[in-house]
Coordinates of C-alpha atoms in Angstrom, one line a residue:
Chain A
M293 CA -41.9 -62.2 39.0
K294 CA -38.1 -62.5 38.5
K295 CA -36.4 -59.3 37.5
L296 CA -34.8 -59.4 34.1
S297 CA -31.0 -58.9 33.8
A298 CA -29.8 -56.0 31.8
K299 CA -28.8 -58.3 29.0
Q300 CA -32.2 -60.0 28.9
Q301 CA -33.9 -56.6 29.0
L302 CA -31.9 -55.4 26.0
R303 CA -32.5 -58.6 24.1
L304 CA -36.2 -58.2 24.7
E305 CA -36.2 -54.6 23.5
K306 CA -34.3 -55.5 20.4
S307 CA -36.7 -58.3 19.6
G308 CA -39.6 -55.8 20.0
L309 CA -37.9 -53.4 17.6
L310 CA -37.1 -56.1 15.1
L311 CA -40.8 -57.1 15.2
A312 CA -41.9 -53.5 14.5
L313 CA -39.4 -53.2 11.7
M314 CA -40.7 -56.3 10.0
L315 CA -44.3 -54.8 9.9
P316 CA -43.9 -53.3 6.4
L317 CA -42.8 -56.7 5.1
A318 CA -45.6 -58.5 7.0
R319 CA -48.1 -56.1 5.5
I320 CA -46.8 -56.7 2.0
I321 CA -47.0 -60.5 2.4
L322 CA -50.5 -60.3 3.9
D323 CA -51.7 -57.9 1.2
Y324 CA -50.2 -60.2 -1.4
F325 CA -52.2 -63.2 -0.1
H326 CA -55.4 -61.1 0.3
D327 CA -54.9 -59.9 -3.3
S328 CA -54.9 -56.3 -2.0
L329 CA -51.6 -55.0 -3.5
G330 CA -53.7 -53.3 -6.2
A331 CA -53.6 -53.7 -10.0
N332 CA -49.8 -53.7 -10.2
P333 CA -48.5 -55.8 -7.3
V334 CA -44.9 -55.8 -8.5
E335 CA -44.8 -52.0 -8.6
A336 CA -46.5 -51.8 -5.2
M337 CA -43.9 -54.2 -3.7
T338 CA -41.1 -52.2 -5.2
H339 CA -42.4 -48.9 -3.9
R340 CA -43.2 -50.2 -0.4
T341 CA -39.8 -51.9 0.1
G342 CA -38.1 -48.8 -1.2
D343 CA -40.0 -46.6 1.2
A344 CA -39.3 -48.9 4.1
A345 CA -35.5 -49.0 3.3
L346 CA -35.3 -45.2 3.1
Q347 CA -37.3 -44.6 6.2
I348 CA -35.4 -47.1 8.3
L349 CA -32.1 -45.8 6.9
L350 CA -33.1 -42.2 8.0
L351 CA -34.1 -43.6 11.4
S352 CA -30.7 -45.2 11.8
L353 CA -29.2 -41.8 11.0
A354 CA -31.3 -40.2 13.8
V355 CA -29.8 -42.4 16.5
T356 CA -26.5 -40.5 16.9
P357 CA -28.2 -37.0 17.2
I358 CA -30.7 -38.5 19.7
H359 CA -27.8 -39.9 21.6
R360 CA -25.8 -36.7 21.5
Y361 CA -28.4 -34.0 22.0
F362 CA -31.1 -35.7 24.1
R363 CA -28.6 -37.7 26.2
F364 CA -30.6 -40.8 25.4
R365 CA -27.6 -43.1 25.6
R366 CA -29.5 -46.4 25.1
A367 CA -30.5 -45.4 21.6
I368 CA -27.0 -46.3 20.3
L369 CA -27.7 -49.9 21.2
F370 CA -30.3 -50.1 18.4
R371 CA -28.4 -48.5 15.6
R372 CA -26.9 -51.7 14.2
L373 CA -30.3 -53.3 14.0
L374 CA -31.8 -50.3 12.2
G375 CA -28.9 -50.2 9.7
L376 CA -29.1 -53.8 8.9
T377 CA -32.9 -53.7 8.5
A378 CA -32.6 -50.8 6.1
F379 CA -30.1 -52.9 4.1
F380 CA -32.4 -55.9 4.2
Y381 CA -35.3 -53.8 2.7
A382 CA -33.0 -52.3 0.1
L383 CA -31.9 -55.8 -0.9
I384 CA -35.5 -57.0 -1.3
H385 CA -36.3 -53.8 -3.2
F386 CA -33.4 -54.6 -5.6
S387 CA -34.2 -58.3 -5.9
I388 CA -37.8 -57.5 -7.0
Y389 CA -36.4 -55.3 -9.7
L390 CA -33.9 -58.0 -10.7
V391 CA -36.4 -60.8 -10.9
F392 CA -39.6 -59.1 -12.2
D393 CA -38.3 -56.2 -14.2
Q394 CA -35.1 -57.7 -15.5
E395 CA -36.0 -61.5 -15.3
L396 CA -32.6 -62.2 -13.7
S397 CA -30.7 -61.1 -16.8
F398 CA -27.5 -59.7 -15.3
G399 CA -26.5 -58.2 -18.7
D400 CA -29.7 -56.2 -19.0
T401 CA -29.5 -55.2 -15.3
F402 CA -26.0 -53.9 -15.7
A403 CA -26.9 -52.0 -18.8
D404 CA -29.9 -50.5 -17.0
V405 CA -27.8 -49.5 -14.0
A406 CA -25.3 -47.9 -16.3
K407 CA -27.8 -46.1 -18.5
R408 CA -30.5 -44.8 -16.1
P409 CA -29.2 -42.2 -13.7
Y410 CA -31.8 -42.9 -11.0
I411 CA -31.0 -46.6 -11.1
T412 CA -27.3 -45.8 -11.0
M413 CA -28.0 -43.8 -7.8
G414 CA -30.1 -46.5 -6.2
F415 CA -27.7 -49.3 -7.1
S416 CA -24.7 -47.3 -5.8
S417 CA -26.5 -46.8 -2.5
L418 CA -27.0 -50.5 -2.2
V419 CA -23.4 -51.3 -3.1
I420 CA -22.1 -48.8 -0.5
M421 CA -24.3 -50.4 2.2
L422 CA -23.0 -53.9 1.5
P423 CA -19.6 -53.6 3.2
L424 CA -21.3 -51.8 6.0
A425 CA -23.7 -54.6 6.5
I426 CA -20.9 -57.2 6.4
T427 CA -18.8 -55.4 9.0
S428 CA -21.7 -55.1 11.4
T429 CA -20.6 -57.8 13.7
D430 CA -18.7 -57.5 17.0
K431 CA -15.9 -59.6 15.5
M432 CA -15.5 -57.3 12.5
I433 CA -15.5 -54.2 14.7
K434 CA -12.7 -55.7 16.7
R435 CA -10.8 -56.8 13.6
L436 CA -11.0 -53.4 12.0
G437 CA -10.5 -51.5 15.2
G438 CA -12.8 -48.7 16.4
P439 CA -11.4 -45.7 14.5
Q440 CA -11.1 -47.6 11.2
W441 CA -14.6 -49.1 11.6
R442 CA -16.1 -45.7 12.3
R443 CA -14.4 -44.2 9.3
L444 CA -15.7 -46.9 7.0
H445 CA -19.2 -46.5 8.4
K446 CA -19.3 -42.8 7.6
A447 CA -20.1 -44.1 4.1
V448 CA -23.7 -44.5 5.3
Y449 CA -24.1 -40.7 4.7
A450 CA -23.3 -41.2 1.0
A451 CA -25.7 -44.2 0.8
A452 CA -28.5 -42.1 2.2
V453 CA -27.8 -39.1 -0.1
L454 CA -27.8 -41.4 -3.1
A455 CA -31.0 -43.1 -2.0
V456 CA -32.8 -39.8 -1.8
I457 CA -31.5 -38.7 -5.2
H458 CA -32.6 -42.1 -6.6
Y459 CA -36.2 -41.4 -5.4
W460 CA -36.0 -37.7 -6.6
W461 CA -35.0 -38.6 -10.1
L462 CA -37.7 -41.2 -10.8
V463 CA -40.7 -39.1 -9.9
K464 CA -42.6 -37.6 -12.8
A465 CA -44.1 -34.4 -11.4
D466 CA -45.1 -34.6 -7.7
L467 CA -41.9 -34.1 -5.6
T468 CA -43.7 -34.0 -2.3
A469 CA -42.5 -37.4 -0.9
P470 CA -38.8 -37.1 -2.1
T471 CA -38.7 -33.5 -0.8
L472 CA -39.8 -34.8 2.6
Y473 CA -37.1 -37.4 2.7
A474 CA -34.5 -34.8 1.5
V475 CA -35.5 -32.4 4.3
C476 CA -35.2 -35.1 6.9
L477 CA -31.8 -36.1 5.6
I478 CA -30.5 -32.5 5.5
V479 CA -31.6 -32.0 9.1
L480 CA -29.9 -35.2 10.2
L481 CA -26.7 -34.4 8.3
S482 CA -26.6 -30.8 9.6
T483 CA -26.7 -32.0 13.2
R484 CA -23.4 -33.7 12.4
F485 CA -21.9 -30.5 11.0
A486 CA -23.1 -28.6 14.0
W487 CA -21.6 -31.2 16.4
W488 CA -18.3 -31.3 14.5
A489 CA -18.1 -27.4 14.5
R490 CA -18.7 -27.3 18.2
Q491 CA -16.1 -29.9 18.9
R492 CA -13.6 -28.0 17.0
N493 CA -14.3 -24.7 18.8
N494 CA -14.2 -26.3 22.2
K495 CA -10.8 -27.7 21.7
P496 CA -8.5 -26.4 24.3
V497 CA -6.4 -23.6 22.8
I498 CA -2.8 -24.4 23.2
K499 CA -1.0 -21.3 24.2
Q500 CA 2.2 -20.7 22.3
P501 CA 4.9 -19.9 24.7
G502 CA 5.5 -16.2 24.6
Chain B
M1020 CA -72.5 -102.1 5.8
L1021 CA -72.5 -98.3 5.9
I1022 CA -75.8 -96.8 5.1
K1023 CA -75.7 -93.2 4.0
I1024 CA -78.8 -91.4 5.2
I1025 CA -79.4 -88.2 3.3
D1026 CA -80.8 -85.4 5.3
P1027 CA -83.9 -84.4 3.3
T1028 CA -83.4 -80.7 4.0
A1029 CA -79.8 -80.6 2.7
A1030 CA -79.1 -79.0 -0.6
R1031 CA -78.2 -81.4 -3.4
E1032 CA -75.4 -80.8 -5.8
H1033 CA -77.7 -80.0 -8.7
E1034 CA -79.6 -77.5 -6.6
V1035 CA -76.5 -75.3 -6.0
T1036 CA -76.8 -71.9 -7.7
P1037 CA -74.1 -71.5 -10.3
Q1038 CA -71.4 -69.3 -8.9
A1039 CA -71.7 -66.7 -11.7
L1040 CA -75.4 -66.3 -11.1
Y1041 CA -74.9 -66.1 -7.3
L1042 CA -72.2 -63.4 -7.7
D1043 CA -74.3 -61.5 -10.2
R1044 CA -77.2 -61.5 -7.8
R1045 CA -75.0 -60.2 -5.0
R1046 CA -73.6 -57.5 -7.2
L1047 CA -77.1 -56.5 -8.3
M1048 CA -78.3 -56.4 -4.7
A1049 CA -75.3 -54.4 -3.6
S1050 CA -75.7 -51.8 -6.3
T1051 CA -79.4 -51.6 -5.8
A1052 CA -78.9 -51.1 -2.1
R1053 CA -76.4 -48.4 -2.8
S1054 CA -78.5 -46.6 -5.2
M1055 CA -81.5 -46.9 -2.9
I1056 CA -79.6 -45.2 -0.2
A1057 CA -78.5 -42.6 -2.8
A1058 CA -82.2 -42.1 -3.8
G1059 CA -83.2 -41.7 -0.2
V1060 CA -86.5 -42.8 1.3
S1061 CA -88.7 -41.3 -1.3
G1062 CA -91.2 -44.1 -1.7
V1063 CA -92.0 -46.1 -4.8
S1064 CA -90.5 -43.7 -7.3
G1065 CA -87.2 -43.9 -5.5
L1066 CA -87.3 -47.6 -5.6
M1067 CA -88.2 -47.6 -9.3
S1068 CA -85.4 -45.3 -10.3
S1069 CA -82.9 -47.3 -8.2
M1070 CA -84.0 -50.5 -10.0
A1071 CA -83.4 -48.8 -13.4
F1072 CA -80.0 -47.5 -12.1
A1073 CA -78.8 -51.1 -11.6
A1074 CA -78.8 -51.8 -15.4
K1075 CA -75.7 -51.0 -17.4
A1076 CA -76.2 -47.9 -19.6
Y1077 CA -74.5 -49.2 -22.8
E1078 CA -75.1 -52.9 -22.6
K1079 CA -76.7 -53.1 -26.0
V1080 CA -74.1 -51.1 -27.9
P1081 CA -72.8 -53.2 -30.9
K1082 CA -69.6 -55.2 -30.1
G1083 CA -67.0 -56.8 -32.4
S1084 CA -65.3 -53.9 -34.1
P1085 CA -62.6 -54.9 -36.7
F1086 CA -60.2 -52.8 -34.6
D1087 CA -60.7 -55.0 -31.5
T1088 CA -57.8 -56.9 -30.0
N1089 CA -58.6 -60.4 -28.9
E1090 CA -56.2 -60.2 -25.9
A1091 CA -57.6 -60.9 -22.5
L1092 CA -59.4 -57.9 -21.0
T1093 CA -57.9 -56.1 -18.0
P1094 CA -60.4 -56.7 -15.1
F1095 CA -62.9 -53.8 -14.5
K1096 CA -61.6 -53.4 -11.0
D1097 CA -58.0 -52.8 -12.2
V1098 CA -59.0 -50.5 -15.0
T1099 CA -61.0 -48.3 -12.6
S1100 CA -58.7 -48.4 -9.5
Y1101 CA -55.3 -47.9 -11.1
N1102 CA -54.7 -45.0 -13.4
N1103 CA -53.2 -41.5 -13.7
F1104 CA -55.6 -38.5 -13.4
Y1105 CA -53.5 -35.9 -11.6
E1106 CA -56.7 -33.7 -11.2
F1107 CA -57.5 -36.1 -8.4
G1108 CA -54.1 -36.8 -7.0
T1109 CA -50.7 -38.2 -8.2
D1110 CA -51.0 -41.7 -6.8
K1111 CA -52.6 -44.2 -9.2
G1112 CA -55.1 -45.2 -6.5
D1113 CA -56.1 -41.5 -6.0
P1114 CA -58.5 -41.0 -8.9
K1115 CA -60.9 -43.7 -7.7
I1116 CA -60.8 -42.4 -4.1
N1117 CA -61.0 -38.7 -4.9
S1118 CA -63.1 -38.3 -8.0
G1119 CA -66.5 -38.4 -6.2
S1120 CA -66.5 -34.6 -6.3
L1121 CA -66.7 -34.5 -10.2
K1122 CA -70.2 -33.9 -11.6
P1123 CA -70.3 -35.3 -15.1
R1124 CA -73.9 -34.2 -15.6
P1125 CA -75.0 -31.6 -16.7
W1126 CA -71.9 -31.1 -18.9
K1127 CA -71.3 -28.7 -21.7
I1128 CA -68.8 -29.3 -24.6
T1129 CA -67.7 -26.5 -26.8
V1130 CA -66.4 -26.9 -30.3
D1131 CA -64.6 -23.8 -31.6
G1132 CA -61.6 -22.4 -33.5
E1133 CA -61.2 -23.0 -37.2
V1134 CA -64.7 -24.4 -37.8
E1135 CA -67.5 -23.1 -40.0
K1136 CA -69.8 -22.7 -37.1
P1137 CA -68.6 -22.8 -33.5
T1138 CA -71.1 -24.5 -31.2
S1139 CA -71.6 -26.0 -27.8
F1140 CA -73.7 -29.0 -26.8
D1141 CA -75.0 -30.7 -23.7
I1142 CA -73.2 -34.0 -23.4
D1143 CA -76.4 -36.1 -23.5
D1144 CA -77.6 -34.3 -26.7
F1145 CA -74.2 -34.8 -28.1
I1146 CA -74.1 -38.5 -27.4
K1147 CA -77.6 -38.9 -28.9
T1148 CA -76.4 -37.7 -32.3
Q1149 CA -73.6 -40.4 -32.3
K1150 CA -73.6 -44.0 -33.3
L1151 CA -72.1 -45.8 -30.2
E1152 CA -69.9 -48.9 -30.6
E1153 CA -67.5 -50.9 -28.5
R1154 CA -63.8 -50.9 -29.2
I1155 CA -61.4 -53.2 -27.4
Y1156 CA -58.0 -51.4 -27.4
R1157 CA -54.6 -51.8 -25.8
L1158 CA -53.6 -48.8 -23.6
R1159 CA -49.9 -48.3 -23.1
C1160 CA -48.9 -45.8 -20.3
V1161 CA -45.6 -43.8 -20.7
E1162 CA -44.7 -45.4 -17.3
A1163 CA -44.3 -48.8 -19.0
W1164 CA -47.5 -50.5 -17.9
S1165 CA -50.4 -51.5 -20.1
M1166 CA -54.1 -52.6 -20.1
V1167 CA -56.7 -53.9 -22.5
I1168 CA -60.0 -52.0 -22.2
P1169 CA -63.4 -52.3 -23.8
W1170 CA -64.4 -48.7 -24.5
I1171 CA -67.8 -47.4 -25.6
G1172 CA -67.9 -44.4 -27.8
F1173 CA -67.6 -43.2 -31.4
P1174 CA -64.9 -42.3 -33.9
L1175 CA -63.4 -38.8 -33.4
A1176 CA -63.5 -38.6 -37.2
D1177 CA -67.4 -38.4 -37.0
V1178 CA -67.2 -35.4 -34.7
I1179 CA -64.6 -33.7 -36.9
K1180 CA -66.7 -34.2 -40.0
A1181 CA -69.8 -32.7 -38.2
A1182 CA -67.8 -29.7 -37.0
R1183 CA -66.8 -28.8 -40.6
P1184 CA -63.3 -27.5 -40.0
T1185 CA -62.1 -24.7 -42.3
R1186 CA -59.2 -25.1 -44.6
K1187 CA -56.9 -23.4 -42.1
A1188 CA -57.5 -26.2 -39.5
K1189 CA -54.4 -28.3 -39.1
F1190 CA -54.6 -29.5 -35.5
V1191 CA -57.2 -30.4 -32.9
A1192 CA -56.7 -29.3 -29.3
F1193 CA -58.6 -30.7 -26.3
T1194 CA -59.1 -29.1 -22.9
T1195 CA -60.1 -30.7 -19.6
L1196 CA -62.5 -29.1 -17.1
L1197 CA -60.8 -26.4 -14.9
D1198 CA -62.6 -26.5 -11.5
P1199 CA -60.5 -27.0 -8.4
V1200 CA -63.7 -27.6 -6.4
Q1201 CA -64.6 -30.6 -8.6
M1202 CA -61.0 -31.5 -9.3
P1203 CA -59.2 -31.0 -6.0
G1204 CA -55.8 -31.9 -7.5
Q1205 CA -55.9 -28.6 -9.4
K1206 CA -55.3 -26.8 -6.1
S1207 CA -51.7 -27.7 -6.3
K1208 CA -49.6 -26.4 -9.2
I1209 CA -48.1 -29.8 -10.1
L1210 CA -49.1 -29.3 -13.8
D1211 CA -50.2 -26.2 -15.8
W1212 CA -54.0 -26.5 -15.4
P1213 CA -56.3 -27.0 -17.2
Y1214 CA -54.8 -30.2 -18.9
T1215 CA -54.6 -29.8 -22.6
E1216 CA -53.8 -32.2 -25.4
G1217 CA -53.6 -32.1 -29.2
L1218 CA -53.4 -34.1 -32.3
R1219 CA -52.6 -33.3 -35.9
L1220 CA -55.9 -33.1 -37.9
D1221 CA -54.9 -36.2 -40.0
E1222 CA -54.1 -38.2 -36.8
A1223 CA -57.4 -37.1 -35.2
S1224 CA -59.2 -38.2 -38.4
H1225 CA -57.7 -41.7 -38.3
P1226 CA -60.4 -44.3 -37.8
L1227 CA -58.6 -45.6 -34.7
A1228 CA -58.9 -42.3 -32.9
F1229 CA -61.9 -42.6 -30.6
L1230 CA -64.0 -40.5 -28.2
A1231 CA -65.2 -42.7 -25.2
V1232 CA -68.2 -42.2 -23.1
G1233 CA -68.1 -45.6 -21.4
L1234 CA -66.2 -48.7 -20.7
Y1235 CA -67.2 -52.3 -19.9
G1236 CA -70.8 -51.6 -21.2
D1237 CA -71.4 -48.8 -18.7
M1238 CA -70.9 -45.1 -18.4
L1239 CA -67.4 -43.9 -17.8
P1240 CA -66.7 -43.8 -14.1
N1241 CA -65.5 -40.4 -12.9
Q1242 CA -61.9 -41.6 -12.4
S1243 CA -61.7 -42.8 -16.0
G1244 CA -62.5 -39.4 -17.4
A1245 CA -66.3 -39.0 -17.3
P1246 CA -68.3 -37.9 -19.2
L1247 CA -66.1 -37.8 -22.4
R1248 CA -62.5 -38.7 -23.0
L1249 CA -60.2 -39.3 -25.9
V1250 CA -58.7 -42.7 -26.7
V1251 CA -55.7 -42.7 -29.0
P1252 CA -54.4 -46.3 -28.7
W1253 CA -51.1 -45.9 -30.6
K1254 CA -49.9 -43.1 -28.4
Y1255 CA -48.9 -43.1 -24.7
G1256 CA -51.9 -42.9 -22.3
F1257 CA -51.4 -39.3 -21.3
K1258 CA -52.4 -38.2 -24.8
S1259 CA -55.8 -39.6 -24.2
I1260 CA -57.2 -36.6 -22.3
K1261 CA -60.0 -37.0 -19.9
S1262 CA -63.2 -35.1 -18.9
I1263 CA -63.1 -32.9 -22.0
V1264 CA -65.0 -29.6 -22.1
K1265 CA -63.5 -28.1 -25.2
I1266 CA -62.4 -29.2 -28.7
T1267 CA -60.6 -26.5 -30.6
F1268 CA -59.5 -26.6 -34.3
T1269 CA -56.2 -24.7 -34.8
S1270 CA -53.9 -23.7 -37.6
T1271 CA -50.8 -24.1 -35.4
Q1272 CA -49.6 -26.9 -33.1
P1273 CA -51.3 -26.6 -29.8
K1274 CA -49.5 -26.6 -26.4
T1275 CA -49.8 -29.9 -24.5
T1276 CA -49.6 -30.2 -20.8
W1277 CA -46.8 -32.8 -20.3
N1278 CA -44.8 -31.2 -23.0
I1279 CA -45.0 -27.9 -21.2
M1280 CA -44.0 -29.6 -18.0
A1281 CA -40.9 -31.5 -19.4
P1282 CA -40.3 -30.9 -23.1
D1283 CA -37.3 -33.2 -23.3
E1284 CA -39.3 -36.1 -21.8
Y1285 CA -42.8 -35.8 -23.4
G1286 CA -43.1 -34.8 -27.0
F1287 CA -46.1 -33.6 -28.9
Y1288 CA -46.4 -36.9 -30.8
S1289 CA -45.7 -39.3 -28.0
N1290 CA -46.3 -42.3 -30.2
V1291 CA -45.6 -45.6 -28.5
N1292 CA -42.1 -46.4 -29.6
P1293 CA -39.9 -49.2 -28.1
N1294 CA -36.9 -47.7 -29.9
V1295 CA -37.1 -44.3 -28.3
D1296 CA -36.6 -44.4 -24.6
H1297 CA -37.9 -42.0 -22.1
P1298 CA -34.8 -40.0 -21.0
R1299 CA -35.1 -41.7 -17.6
W1300 CA -36.4 -45.2 -18.3
S1301 CA -36.6 -47.8 -21.0
Q1302 CA -39.7 -48.0 -23.3
G1303 CA -38.7 -51.4 -24.7
K1304 CA -40.9 -53.4 -22.3
E1305 CA -44.1 -52.9 -20.5
R1306 CA -45.9 -54.7 -17.6
R1307 CA -49.4 -55.8 -18.7
I1308 CA -51.6 -55.3 -15.7
G1309 CA -52.3 -58.8 -14.3
E1310 CA -48.9 -60.2 -15.4
L1311 CA -45.8 -60.4 -13.2
F1312 CA -43.2 -60.2 -15.9
K1313 CA -42.7 -57.6 -18.6
R1314 CA -43.5 -58.1 -22.2
K1315 CA -42.1 -56.4 -25.3
T1316 CA -43.6 -53.1 -26.3
L1317 CA -44.7 -52.9 -29.9
M1318 CA -44.2 -50.1 -32.4
F1319 CA -47.3 -47.8 -32.3
N1320 CA -48.5 -50.1 -29.6
G1321 CA -49.2 -52.8 -32.3
Y1322 CA -51.4 -50.4 -34.4
D1323 CA -49.2 -50.6 -37.5
Q1324 CA -52.0 -49.1 -39.6
V1325 CA -51.1 -45.6 -38.4
A1326 CA -47.5 -45.9 -39.7
S1327 CA -48.4 -44.1 -43.0
L1328 CA -49.3 -41.0 -41.0
Y1329 CA -45.6 -40.6 -40.2
T1330 CA -43.8 -41.4 -43.4
G1331 CA -40.8 -39.1 -43.8
L1332 CA -41.0 -38.0 -40.2
D1333 CA -38.0 -38.7 -37.9
L1334 CA -39.7 -40.3 -35.0
K1335 CA -36.5 -40.0 -32.8
K1336 CA -36.6 -36.2 -33.2
N1337 CA -40.4 -36.0 -33.2
F1338 CA -40.9 -38.3 -30.2

């Protein structure tokens, strides 16, 4: 058998990952047609797409620490796909709410977003992710320039924090699941602080001339 | 010319068993098979008892109450697989999955507090003294979904009359079973167990207030609050406490579980009210189970006849 080129190999791996990331959606569609989404299919679809969005967003935030601490350099090659898929699920999540809960009434939706803190949080998270998704092409990275692009994409931290708060604030009594997400997010964010602190300490000390 | 030769062994259109009959037979066979397994291999008596088991307990209870709604019933499957009963888990699929550990028989119910003679009964003796009827009510959950359920039971007013409350009695408090072995959800301190609820005595005496022992012509499944639960159709679902072990008449307003948990979100009254939102979400609309889009929520869940109970009361303050 012919050996794959590095480029072909990467494309294959990315396709595999994309396929895996589409599993939650495939399951929702299958369950819908098998009538096994339960008594409240709209709620089930909303919850499942929200869970998928949050989980994949956290996964995308795990890439950099894995790259840095475990020296798994290839991981970085999959970060964009993870981020975009998280946005994709968040967008479906919001669309279900827009269509089935608000019946496409933009006035009602805006009022709801403004009035309900947990919806404000979720909506803000989605809005923050939008420019990040748009600038996720090679062309845009070039156009913005590396440092500028990186600065813009730091906004993903805010999107993740808002997404977890969104979940936290809608729960009635059992905070187990949101707590789990919050702990994961705190761990992922603290690796950044740790890295940042280390970088600062390791800076070569410039001796003042005596 | 095409000559159609009919295979003499093939079934003809008119010989086909009607689908409803066919499905019914399958259901009967399945439930008989299940109860036979449950009864074990204990010979003829086991078989006999399993046959009796297949019939619905309250099939012959009179139907057609003047309080019935004529809206489409929520399918049995949805009523019994999607509900809140935190004693068995916080997911709405949990009660059906986890309530097998509840033993609704034998069951003792205590009536005490401001009554002439505090008593306690066995549930079956208690039911025998009551005139059972069917009531088809809307149920509106505080989470903005709703159902239409055919309950079997008796008016709460009948029980109140029989208990002969003293003149000091102003409220009725209800308590759910406290037993973390039967109710594994009580092992985690999500709520202040046991679950308690309460009504003003005049609310409890309203002809709409109902105690249910069954639904869809059969005994209450465990997940729906077996063996005895409250049904107060003009209030949010959580007021309709399940698996009741105690009914207490009090002179002061009793503490209620969700009100203890979050007093700014769940009031003592908790009447269905589209004009008073939950602090975190709207109560203006609801999703009827089985429908994709939301419908408008009605004041008192459409039971306007209770309005006179609240004349002069600020329902925004007393939510």
